[in-house]
GROMACS .gro file of C-alpha atoms in nm:
model
  506
    1MET     CA    1   7.426   9.537  -0.299
    2SER     CA    2   7.312   9.196  -0.171
    3SER     CA    3   7.635   9.031  -0.292
    4TRP     CA    4   7.838   9.292  -0.102
    5LEU     CA    5   7.645   9.215   0.217
    6GLU     CA    6   7.703   8.843   0.165
    7ARG     CA    7   8.078   8.899   0.127
    8GLN     CA    8   8.092   9.121   0.436
    9GLY     CA    9   7.886   8.873   0.640
   10SER     CA   10   8.123   8.587   0.553
   11SER     CA   11   8.430   8.797   0.632
   12HIS     CA   12   8.617   8.678   0.942
   13GLN     CA   13   8.717   9.036   1.037
   14THR     CA   14   8.357   9.157   1.022
   15GLN     CA   15   8.246   8.869   1.245
   16LEU     CA   16   8.510   8.961   1.501
   17ILE     CA   17   8.399   9.326   1.506
   18ALA     CA   18   8.034   9.230   1.550
   19THR     CA   19   8.124   8.990   1.832
   20ALA     CA   20   8.323   9.263   2.010
   21ILE     CA   21   8.034   9.511   1.984
   22VAL     CA   22   7.781   9.261   2.121
   23SER     CA   23   8.017   9.165   2.402
   24GLY     CA   24   8.073   9.533   2.494
   25ILE     CA   25   7.700   9.601   2.507
   26THR     CA   26   7.647   9.293   2.723
   27VAL     CA   27   7.922   9.393   2.969
   28LEU     CA   28   7.789   9.750   2.990
   29GLY     CA   29   7.442   9.619   3.064
   30VAL     CA   30   7.576   9.394   3.338
   31VAL     CA   31   7.778   9.679   3.497
   32LEU     CA   32   7.482   9.920   3.496
   33GLY     CA   33   7.256   9.648   3.634
   34VAL     CA   34   7.496   9.572   3.919
   35GLN     CA   35   7.527   9.944   4.002
   36ALA     CA   36   7.148   9.982   4.008
   37ILE     CA   37   7.117   9.683   4.240
   38LYS     CA   38   7.385   9.826   4.473
   39ARG     CA   39   7.208  10.162   4.485
   40GLN     CA   40   6.878   9.998   4.565
   41VAL     CA   41   7.036   9.788   4.840
   42ALA     CA   42   7.198  10.101   4.988
   43VAL     CA   43   6.866  10.287   4.981
   44ASP     CA   44   6.686   9.995   5.144
   45ASP     CA   45   6.954   9.973   5.416
   46LEU     CA   46   6.926  10.348   5.482
   47LYS     CA   47   6.547  10.331   5.507
   48ALA     CA   48   6.569  10.030   5.734
   49SER     CA   49   6.804  10.220   5.967
   50ILE     CA   50   6.549  10.498   6.023
   51PRO     CA   51   6.327  10.410   6.320
   52ASN     CA   52   5.953  10.456   6.311
   53VAL     CA   53   5.814  10.769   6.474
   54ASP     CA   54   5.681  10.664   6.813
   55GLU     CA   55   5.723  10.746   7.179
   56ALA     CA   56   6.082  10.624   7.173
   57HIS     CA   57   6.175  10.809   6.854
   58ASP     CA   58   6.027  11.157   6.817
   59ALA     CA   59   6.053  11.358   6.493
   60ASP     CA   60   6.021  11.727   6.426
   61THR     CA   61   5.829  11.883   6.140
   62VAL     CA   62   6.013  12.086   5.877
   63PRO     CA   63   5.845  12.405   5.744
   64ASN     CA   64   5.858  12.542   5.388
   65PHE     CA   65   6.207  12.686   5.419
   66GLY     CA   66   6.384  12.374   5.541
   67THR     CA   67   6.447  12.472   5.903
   68ASN     CA   68   6.352  12.277   6.209
   69SER     CA   69   6.053  12.440   6.376
   70ILE     CA   70   6.140  12.296   6.717
   71GLN     CA   71   6.392  12.476   6.936
   72PRO     CA   72   6.746  12.331   6.915
   73LEU     CA   73   6.922  12.204   7.224
   74PHE     CA   74   7.038  12.486   7.451
   75SER     CA   75   7.350  12.502   7.659
   76ARG     CA   76   7.310  12.481   8.035
   77ASP     CA   77   7.338  12.860   8.064
   78ASP     CA   78   7.073  12.898   7.794
   79GLU     CA   79   6.847  12.653   7.975
   80ARG     CA   80   6.883  12.842   8.303
   81ALA     CA   81   6.807  13.174   8.130
   82ALA     CA   82   6.506  13.021   7.955
   83ALA     CA   83   6.374  12.879   8.281
   84LEU     CA   84   6.409  13.219   8.450
   85ALA     CA   85   6.233  13.382   8.156
   86ARG     CA   86   5.939  13.138   8.179
   87ARG     CA   87   5.891  13.228   8.544
   88ALA     CA   88   5.932  13.601   8.481
   89GLN     CA   89   5.678  13.597   8.200
   90HIS     CA   90   5.428  13.437   8.437
   91GLY     CA   91   5.481  13.708   8.697
   92ASP     CA   92   5.737  13.528   8.912
   93TYR     CA   93   5.996  13.808   8.899
   94ASP     CA   94   6.060  14.096   9.134
   95GLU     CA   95   5.916  14.418   8.988
   96GLU     CA   96   6.179  14.617   9.174
   97LEU     CA   97   6.449  14.443   8.973
   98ILE     CA   98   6.277  14.545   8.650
   99GLN     CA   99   6.244  14.903   8.769
  100GLU     CA  100   6.610  14.913   8.864
  101GLN     CA  101   6.716  14.776   8.527
  102LEU     CA  102   6.503  15.040   8.350
  103THR     CA  103   6.579  15.325   8.588
  104ARG     CA  104   6.775  15.533   8.336
  105THR     CA  105   6.503  15.492   8.076
  106ALA     CA  106   6.241  15.590   8.333
  107SER     CA  107   6.431  15.904   8.430
  108PHE     CA  108   6.442  16.005   8.063
  109LEU     CA  109   6.088  15.917   7.954
  110LYS     CA  110   5.926  15.986   8.294
  111PRO     CA  111   5.716  15.717   8.465
  112GLU     CA  112   5.414  15.767   8.238
  113GLY     CA  113   5.630  15.735   7.927
  114LEU     CA  114   5.795  15.416   8.050
  115SER     CA  115   5.456  15.276   8.148
  116ALA     CA  116   5.326  15.334   7.795
  117LEU     CA  117   5.637  15.170   7.651
  118ARG     CA  118   5.612  14.866   7.878
  119SER     CA  119   5.250  14.808   7.782
  120SER     CA  120   5.318  14.828   7.407
  121PHE     CA  121   5.324  14.551   7.147
  122VAL     CA  122   5.573  14.576   6.858
  123VAL     CA  123   5.620  14.347   6.556
  124VAL     CA  124   5.965  14.328   6.395
  125ILE     CA  125   5.982  14.164   6.051
  126GLY     CA  126   6.330  14.075   5.935
  127LEU     CA  127   6.608  13.991   6.183
  128GLY     CA  128   6.921  14.071   5.989
  129GLY     CA  129   7.159  14.345   6.099
  130VAL     CA  130   6.890  14.616   6.117
  131GLY     CA  131   6.614  14.405   6.268
  132SER     CA  132   6.826  14.231   6.531
  133HIS     CA  133   6.973  14.559   6.663
  134CYS     CA  134   6.631  14.722   6.662
  135THR     CA  135   6.477  14.431   6.852
  136ALA     CA  136   6.756  14.430   7.110
  137ALA     CA  137   6.714  14.804   7.171
  138LEU     CA  138   6.335  14.774   7.206
  139ALA     CA  139   6.363  14.489   7.457
  140ARG     CA  140   6.634  14.662   7.661
  141SER     CA  141   6.431  14.984   7.666
  142GLY     CA  142   6.120  14.824   7.812
  143VAL     CA  143   5.888  14.705   7.532
  144SER     CA  144   5.728  14.399   7.692
  145HIS     CA  145   5.550  14.227   7.401
  146ILE     CA  146   5.754  14.163   7.088
  147ARG     CA  147   5.667  13.943   6.790
  148ILE     CA  148   5.962  13.862   6.564
  149ILE     CA  149   5.923  13.720   6.213
  150ASP     CA  150   6.200  13.583   5.990
  151PHE     CA  151   6.234  13.270   5.777
  152ASP     CA  152   6.614  13.261   5.769
  153GLN     CA  153   6.893  13.104   5.974
  154VAL     CA  154   7.202  13.259   6.128
  155THR     CA  155   7.499  13.229   5.890
  156LEU     CA  156   7.869  13.275   5.948
  157SER     CA  157   7.879  13.576   5.714
  158SER     CA  158   7.598  13.749   5.906
  159LEU     CA  159   7.794  13.763   6.234
  160ASN     CA  160   7.956  14.090   6.126
  161ARG     CA  161   7.625  14.272   6.172
  162ASN     CA  162   7.388  14.060   6.385
  163ALA     CA  163   7.327  14.217   6.725
  164VAL     CA  164   7.328  13.905   6.941
  165ALA     CA  165   7.434  13.595   6.741
  166THR     CA  166   7.748  13.398   6.827
  167LEU     CA  167   7.934  13.120   6.652
  168ALA     CA  168   7.727  12.872   6.849
  169ASP     CA  169   7.412  13.012   6.684
  170VAL     CA  170   7.517  12.952   6.324
  171GLY     CA  171   7.259  12.731   6.155
  172ILE     CA  172   6.970  12.796   6.393
  173PRO     CA  173   6.665  13.013   6.306
  174LYS     CA  174   6.725  13.383   6.363
  175VAL     CA  175   6.404  13.411   6.565
  176THR     CA  176   6.530  13.143   6.803
  177CYS     CA  177   6.869  13.310   6.834
  178VAL     CA  178   6.728  13.656   6.912
  179ARG     CA  179   6.482  13.528   7.170
  180LYS     CA  180   6.739  13.302   7.336
  181ARG     CA  181   6.999  13.577   7.370
  182LEU     CA  182   6.763  13.853   7.481
  183GLU     CA  183   6.580  13.638   7.736
  184ALA     CA  184   6.910  13.632   7.922
  185VAL     CA  185   6.900  14.015   7.934
  186THR     CA  186   6.530  14.096   7.976
  187PRO     CA  187   6.358  13.781   8.102
  188TRP     CA  188   6.024  13.956   8.161
  189VAL     CA  189   5.972  14.035   7.789
  190HIS     CA  190   5.701  13.823   7.621
  191TRP     CA  191   5.797  13.682   7.281
  192GLU     CA  192   5.619  13.536   6.981
  193CYS     CA  193   5.861  13.383   6.732
  194LEU     CA  194   5.744  13.303   6.378
  195ASN     CA  195   6.004  13.123   6.168
  196GLU     CA  196   5.852  13.213   5.833
  197MET     CA  197   5.858  13.473   5.557
  198TRP     CA  198   5.620  13.768   5.537
  199ARG     CA  199   5.341  13.702   5.289
  200GLU     CA  200   5.057  13.940   5.224
  201ASP     CA  201   4.798  13.662   5.208
  202HIS     CA  202   4.903  13.564   5.564
  203GLY     CA  203   4.904  13.922   5.690
  204HIS     CA  204   4.591  13.879   5.900
  205ARG     CA  205   4.772  13.609   6.097
  206LEU     CA  206   5.125  13.752   6.105
  207LEU     CA  207   4.999  14.091   6.224
  208ALA     CA  208   4.718  13.954   6.439
  209SER     CA  209   4.647  14.079   6.788
  210TRP     CA  210   4.859  13.952   7.077
  211GLY     CA  211   4.727  13.625   7.219
  212GLY     CA  212   4.399  13.669   7.031
  213GLU     CA  213   4.300  13.970   7.240
  214ALA     CA  214   4.122  14.221   7.016
  215ALA     CA  215   4.248  14.510   7.230
  216ARG     CA  216   4.613  14.409   7.184
  217GLN     CA  217   4.667  14.506   6.820
  218PRO     CA  218   5.026  14.590   6.716
  219ASP     CA  219   5.121  14.937   6.833
  220TYR     CA  220   5.399  14.952   6.576
  221VAL     CA  221   5.545  14.736   6.299
  222VAL     CA  222   5.913  14.755   6.206
  223ASP     CA  223   5.989  14.664   5.844
  224ALA     CA  224   6.349  14.541   5.829
  225ILE     CA  225   6.300  14.333   5.514
  226ASP     CA  226   6.557  14.366   5.234
  227ASN     CA  227   6.346  14.212   4.957
  228ILE     CA  228   6.157  14.468   4.750
  229ASP     CA  229   5.844  14.263   4.677
  230SER     CA  230   5.796  14.161   5.041
  231LYS     CA  231   5.871  14.514   5.164
  232VAL     CA  232   5.617  14.674   4.931
  233THR     CA  233   5.338  14.429   5.017
  234LEU     CA  234   5.402  14.474   5.392
  235LEU     CA  235   5.391  14.855   5.370
  236LYS     CA  236   5.081  14.838   5.153
  237TYR     CA  237   4.910  14.604   5.402
  238CYS     CA  238   4.991  14.827   5.699
  239HIS     CA  239   4.882  15.142   5.514
  240GLU     CA  240   4.549  14.988   5.411
  241HIS     CA  241   4.477  14.849   5.760
  242GLY     CA  242   4.579  15.159   5.955
  243ILE     CA  243   4.875  14.990   6.129
  244ARG     CA  244   5.162  15.221   6.219
  245VAL     CA  245   5.481  15.109   6.048
  246ILE     CA  246   5.835  15.235   5.999
  247SER     CA  247   6.052  15.095   5.721
  248SER     CA  248   6.429  15.058   5.690
  249MET     CA  249   6.578  15.153   5.358
  250GLY     CA  250   6.920  15.034   5.244
  251ALA     CA  251   7.213  15.014   5.487
  252GLY     CA  252   7.432  14.831   5.235
  253CYS     CA  253   7.718  15.024   5.071
  254LYS     CA  254   7.678  15.303   5.330
  255SER     CA  255   7.955  15.419   5.562
  256ASP     CA  256   7.858  15.757   5.715
  257PRO     CA  257   7.637  15.726   6.026
  258THR     CA  258   7.583  16.104   6.035
  259ARG     CA  259   7.386  16.083   5.709
  260VAL     CA  260   7.109  15.855   5.843
  261TYR     CA  261   6.769  16.019   5.895
  262VAL     CA  262   6.407  15.932   5.964
  263GLY     CA  263   6.155  16.105   5.741
  264ASP     CA  264   5.849  16.050   5.525
  265ILE     CA  265   5.908  15.815   5.235
  266SER     CA  266   5.812  16.091   4.991
  267GLY     CA  267   6.123  16.285   5.091
  268SER     CA  268   6.383  16.006   5.103
  269ILE     CA  269   6.666  16.055   4.852
  270GLU     CA  270   7.003  15.913   4.748
  271ASP     CA  271   6.889  15.560   4.826
  272PRO     CA  272   6.824  15.304   4.548
  273LEU     CA  273   6.615  15.080   4.776
  274SER     CA  274   6.407  15.380   4.883
  275ARG     CA  275   6.361  15.495   4.524
  276THR     CA  276   6.242  15.154   4.408
  277THR     CA  277   6.010  15.117   4.707
  278ARG     CA  278   5.865  15.467   4.652
  279ARG     CA  279   5.801  15.394   4.287
  280ARG     CA  280   5.621  15.070   4.358
  281LEU     CA  281   5.412  15.229   4.634
  282ARG     CA  282   5.320  15.531   4.419
  283ILE     CA  283   5.194  15.293   4.153
  284LEU     CA  284   4.971  15.142   4.423
  285GLY     CA  285   4.844  15.489   4.517
  286ILE     CA  286   5.062  15.539   4.826
  287SER     CA  287   5.286  15.842   4.796
  288GLU     CA  288   5.339  15.952   5.157
  289GLY     CA  289   5.253  15.886   5.520
  290ILE     CA  290   5.510  15.610   5.586
  291PRO     CA  291   5.818  15.701   5.797
  292VAL     CA  292   6.143  15.547   5.678
  293ALA     CA  293   6.504  15.538   5.794
  294TYR     CA  294   6.732  15.625   5.505
  295SER     CA  295   7.079  15.755   5.429
  296ILE     CA  296   7.152  16.061   5.216
  297GLU     CA  297   7.512  15.949   5.164
  298LYS     CA  298   7.604  15.970   4.796
  299ALA     CA  299   7.783  15.700   4.602
  300GLY     CA  300   8.121  15.793   4.464
  301PRO     CA  301   8.455  15.675   4.331
  302GLY     CA  302   8.626  15.430   4.563
  303LYS     CA  303   8.308  15.359   4.761
  304ALA     CA  304   8.150  15.015   4.794
  305GLU     CA  305   7.893  14.906   4.538
  306LEU     CA  306   7.684  14.602   4.453
  307LEU     CA  307   7.928  14.324   4.365
  308PRO     CA  308   7.888  14.179   4.014
  309LEU     CA  309   7.840  13.810   3.953
  310SER     CA  310   8.138  13.634   3.804
  311GLU     CA  311   8.147  13.558   3.432
  312GLU     CA  312   8.156  13.190   3.526
  313GLU     CA  313   7.812  13.217   3.689
  314PHE     CA  314   7.667  13.395   3.385
  315GLN     CA  315   7.803  13.122   3.157
  316LYS     CA  316   7.626  12.860   3.369
  317GLY     CA  317   7.293  13.036   3.319
  318GLY     CA  318   6.999  13.019   3.560
  319ILE     CA  319   7.114  13.322   3.758
  320GLY     CA  320   6.780  13.333   3.942
  321GLU     CA  321   6.862  12.997   4.098
  322LEU     CA  322   7.142  13.162   4.299
  323SER     CA  323   6.889  13.348   4.514
  324VAL     CA  324   6.784  13.212   4.852
  325LEU     CA  325   6.423  13.228   4.734
  326PRO     CA  326   6.256  13.328   4.403
  327ASP     CA  327   6.282  13.705   4.337
  328PHE     CA  328   6.545  13.752   4.610
  329ARG     CA  329   6.877  13.924   4.548
  330ALA     CA  330   7.140  13.695   4.392
  331ARG     CA  331   7.434  13.937   4.401
  332ILE     CA  332   7.634  14.030   4.711
  333LEU     CA  333   7.566  14.367   4.872
  334PRO     CA  334   7.872  14.487   5.069
  335VAL     CA  335   7.778  14.581   5.425
  336LEU     CA  336   7.991  14.756   5.687
  337GLY     CA  337   7.878  14.593   6.012
  338THR     CA  338   7.828  14.925   6.192
  339MET     CA  339   7.573  15.069   5.950
  340PRO     CA  340   7.289  14.816   5.999
  341ALA     CA  341   7.332  14.877   6.373
  342VAL     CA  342   7.295  15.253   6.317
  343PHE     CA  343   6.978  15.198   6.113
  344GLY     CA  344   6.841  14.958   6.375
  345TYR     CA  345   6.899  15.196   6.663
  346VAL     CA  346   6.762  15.494   6.469
  347ILE     CA  347   6.442  15.299   6.402
  348ALA     CA  348   6.418  15.172   6.761
  349ASN     CA  349   6.467  15.527   6.889
  350PHE     CA  350   6.187  15.655   6.666
  351VAL     CA  351   5.949  15.379   6.780
  352ILE     CA  352   6.033  15.441   7.147
  353MET     CA  353   5.967  15.814   7.108
  354GLU     CA  354   5.637  15.745   6.934
  355LEU     CA  355   5.511  15.487   7.184
  356SER     CA  356   5.614  15.682   7.494
  357GLY     CA  357   5.477  16.012   7.366
  358TYR     CA  358   5.815  16.182   7.397
  359PRO     CA  359   5.838  16.497   7.179
  360HIS     CA  360   6.059  16.443   6.876
  361GLU     CA  361   6.110  16.563   6.522
  362SER     CA  362   6.177  16.381   6.198
  363GLY     CA  363   6.198  16.476   5.835
  364GLY     CA  364   5.863  16.584   5.695
  365ARG     CA  365   5.695  16.532   5.362
  366THR     CA  366   5.807  16.689   5.039
  367GLY     CA  367   5.566  16.986   5.060
  368ARG     CA  368   5.537  16.998   4.680
  369GLU     CA  369   5.163  16.954   4.649
  370LYS     CA  370   5.117  17.297   4.492
  371LEU     CA  371   5.388  17.215   4.238
  372TYR     CA  372   5.210  16.894   4.135
  373GLU     CA  373   4.878  17.077   4.098
  374SER     CA  374   5.046  17.347   3.890
  375VAL     CA  375   5.214  17.090   3.663
  376LEU     CA  376   4.885  16.903   3.619
  377GLN     CA  377   4.704  17.224   3.521
  378GLY     CA  378   4.984  17.317   3.282
  379LEU     CA  379   4.973  16.978   3.110
  380GLN     CA  380   4.595  17.007   3.074
  381ALA     CA  381   4.630  17.354   2.921
  382VAL     CA  382   4.888  17.239   2.663
  383GLU     CA  383   4.673  16.942   2.559
  384VAL     CA  384   4.368  17.165   2.514
  385LYS     CA  385   4.572  17.414   2.310
  386LEU     CA  386   4.715  17.149   2.079
  387ALA     CA  387   4.377  16.980   2.028
  388ARG     CA  388   4.207  17.313   1.954
  389ALA     CA  389   4.470  17.383   1.685
  390GLU     CA  390   4.356  17.057   1.518
  391GLY     CA  391   3.999  17.184   1.508
  392VAL     CA  392   3.882  16.964   1.795
  393ASN     CA  393   3.591  17.069   2.015
  394VAL     CA  394   3.784  17.078   2.341
  395GLN     CA  395   3.487  17.128   2.570
  396GLY     CA  396   3.506  16.861   2.843
  397LEU     CA  397   3.849  16.737   2.730
  398ARG     CA  398   4.033  16.556   3.007
  399ILE     CA  399   4.378  16.402   3.042
  400PRO     CA  400   4.452  16.048   3.176
  401VAL     CA  401   4.687  16.175   3.449
  402SER     CA  402   4.631  16.234   3.821
  403LYS     CA  403   4.822  16.443   4.072
  404ASP     CA  404   4.979  16.123   4.206
  405ASP     CA  405   5.096  16.039   3.853
  406VAL     CA  406   5.256  16.385   3.828
  407SER     CA  407   5.433  16.333   4.161
  408TYR     CA  408   5.554  15.989   4.052
  409LEU     CA  409   5.694  16.110   3.720
  410ILE     CA  410   5.867  16.417   3.858
  411GLU     CA  411   6.016  16.263   4.172
  412GLU     CA  412   6.078  15.901   4.076
  413ILE     CA  413   6.139  15.896   3.703
  414PHE     CA  414   6.299  16.238   3.645
  415ARG     CA  415   6.452  16.278   3.996
  416GLY     CA  416   6.288  16.618   4.047
  417LYS     CA  417   6.489  16.782   3.767
  418SER     CA  418   6.451  16.895   3.408
  419VAL     CA  419   6.572  16.630   3.168
  420VAL     CA  420   6.718  16.905   2.948
  421SER     CA  421   6.902  17.137   3.186
  422GLY     CA  422   6.889  16.956   3.520
  423LEU     CA  423   6.721  17.255   3.687
  424PRO     CA  424   6.491  17.162   3.980
  425THR     CA  425   6.252  17.462   3.975
  426ARG     CA  426   5.954  17.581   3.765
  427LEU     CA  427   5.895  17.229   3.634
  428ALA     CA  428   5.643  17.108   3.377
  429LEU     CA  429   5.542  16.782   3.208
  430ILE     CA  430   5.498  16.768   2.831
  431ARG     CA  431   5.487  16.512   2.552
  432TRP     CA  432   5.829  16.412   2.420
  433ARG     CA  433   5.712  16.342   2.063
  434PRO     CA  434   5.408  16.445   1.856
  435PRO     CA  435   5.136  16.177   1.847
  436LYS     CA  436   5.102  15.962   1.535
  437ASP     CA  437   4.727  16.030   1.506
  438ALA     CA  438   4.758  16.407   1.563
  439TYR     CA  439   4.585  16.538   1.875
  440GLN     CA  440   4.249  16.370   1.827
  441PRO     CA  441   4.094  16.273   2.162
  442ASP     CA  442   3.948  15.934   2.250
  443VAL     CA  443   3.568  15.957   2.220
  444ARG     CA  444   3.476  15.587   2.225
  445TRP     CA  445   3.251  15.635   2.527
  446GLU     CA  446   2.955  15.870   2.510
  447GLY     CA  447   2.998  16.174   2.732
  448GLN     CA  448   3.370  16.107   2.782
  449LYS     CA  449   3.655  16.273   2.594
  450PHE     CA  450   4.024  16.250   2.685
  451SER     CA  451   4.369  16.291   2.532
  452ARG     CA  452   4.548  15.981   2.405
  453PHE     CA  453   4.885  15.934   2.575
  454ARG     CA  454   5.060  15.729   2.842
  455LEU     CA  455   5.289  15.830   3.125
  456SER     CA  456   5.584  15.699   2.926
  457ASP     CA  457   5.509  15.966   2.661
  458LEU     CA  458   5.582  16.254   2.902
  459VAL     CA  459   5.907  16.423   3.000
  460CYS     CA  460   5.996  16.675   3.270
  461MET     CA  461   6.132  17.018   3.171
  462THR     CA  462   6.128  17.370   3.308
  463LYS     CA  463   5.832  17.581   3.199
  464GLU     CA  464   6.055  17.781   2.965
  465GLU     CA  465   6.199  17.467   2.804
  466ALA     CA  466   5.850  17.317   2.775
  467ALA     CA  467   5.718  17.627   2.595
  468ASP     CA  468   6.002  17.609   2.343
  469HIS     CA  469   5.953  17.230   2.305
  470GLU     CA  470   5.580  17.279   2.246
  471LYS     CA  471   5.642  17.527   1.963
  472LYS     CA  472   5.925  17.346   1.782
  473VAL     CA  473   5.834  16.980   1.835
  474LEU     CA  474   5.465  16.947   1.914
  475ALA     CA  475   5.333  17.232   1.697
  476ASP     CA  476   5.585  17.253   1.410
  477GLY     CA  477   5.654  16.878   1.394
  478ALA     CA  478   6.032  16.870   1.445
  479GLN     CA  479   6.187  16.556   1.591
  480PRO     CA  480   6.356  16.580   1.934
  481GLU     CA  481   6.677  16.444   1.781
  482ASP     CA  482   6.688  16.756   1.560
  483ILE     CA  483   6.655  16.990   1.859
  484TYR     CA  484   6.848  16.836   2.150
  485GLU     CA  485   7.196  16.704   2.199
  486ALA     CA  486   7.250  16.329   2.179
  487GLU     CA  487   7.315  16.295   2.553
  488VAL     CA  488   6.979  16.461   2.633
  489VAL     CA  489   6.798  16.227   2.393
  490ALA     CA  490   6.975  15.926   2.543
  491LEU     CA  491   6.884  16.037   2.898
  492VAL     CA  492   6.519  16.078   2.800
  493GLU     CA  493   6.510  15.731   2.650
  494ARG     CA  494   6.661  15.582   2.966
  495ARG     CA  495   6.405  15.758   3.185
  496LEU     CA  496   6.111  15.657   2.964
  497ASN     CA  497   6.235  15.298   2.956
  498GLU     CA  498   6.237  15.304   3.338
  499GLU     CA  499   5.872  15.408   3.339
  500GLN     CA  500   5.780  15.135   3.092
  501ALA     CA  501   5.957  14.879   3.311
  502MET     CA  502   5.767  14.998   3.620
  503ASP     CA  503   5.435  14.995   3.436
  504ARG     CA  504   5.403  14.619   3.488
  505TYR     CA  505   5.338  14.682   3.859
  506ARG     CA  506   5.032  14.897   3.792
   0.00000   0.00000   0.00000
């Protein structure tokens, strides 16, 4: 081995190869070193060109979302409108001009109704298509104190649905755009603009009283957020703090303005955003009492739907990084520009009617309380019967299900229909499979005895189907796959998987 090394070391060819390798490494090191020096010189020159912050060179702070918190430069017309608005908001504006501008509203609502509207304070959260149209309608109708909250900027693609933005507004905060444009229409309206995202831990500040006056709490909050997590936390906050709120459900992929309604969230249907919001709120113990604007338009062949991401994006990985913010939608939701406007005006109309005391009607609650109580009693009776057949002392036996749980399962998981036949009447909840440990109750705590099952163990059937299922599956021990068609079994598994997925929010 050593002799071979000696021969190779004395070889002229080997020496040439070694010299070439060393030379290449040396040249590479010199090139990389020169590039590093050039980069450092460029960085130093750039830093040197930036003046220090002083009286001659002012600098603006940048908030969490990368937008300038200071108002951008206005055009001369904008500056004149802003100057007029400043005077009007300090009382330097002829009241007769305001009355003339609102004369048609006054003749509709009557003077007392308009007076109530003008003294109200409304918070609008989310200034996309829905929120911007709603805000414009509220200001034009006479609401005199409006707080608008949105973290985003005007984009070119949002001009198809924004109520007031122009090409000149692209790139500026939406709150700035809305205030700037509407001050030129209703200069007497008082504005508070918060260029930030709704966060529950900041709720006490974002929904604080106007100007720190305890008596000026928000009269109404408009939820025009399109992010599920933010929407749910806002509605939960308002519900817990007794703040009146109305929420916009999904305007995307909708095209029929005659199918838009306002009703209690418990009765909203045919709306994926509404369904997801209802589910999350039910898990938090909120099943009704929140008015929402929603569309009952059904999806169908040839209609718009959520656009899929390209295969190229999936191959890149990190799909979550495509969202504007963590947990925000990454895919494109097709929107016909007219529909967000319809939602915005429907919501503004509802708020105006509420604040002015004008008589109006909207969709009510589901009115299925008796059904839920009946289903709960039926489930309790079946569990007692099955446990008694196992020789269990059923005195004091309880089930780990509430009436709200029954409502959630029937309406949100099983869509108000039997999973077997699709019938919507005479419904019941029952176990899908027999338990592995028979029907022995949990008795780990003294004085407490309850059946062992989870919500994801239950399915919705008609009472007749449930009675047959109880006999063949739960009592005689047959497997569901032996009783039902494959498509029914597959549907049940999909529904139960949905419940398991939602369980993480409990």
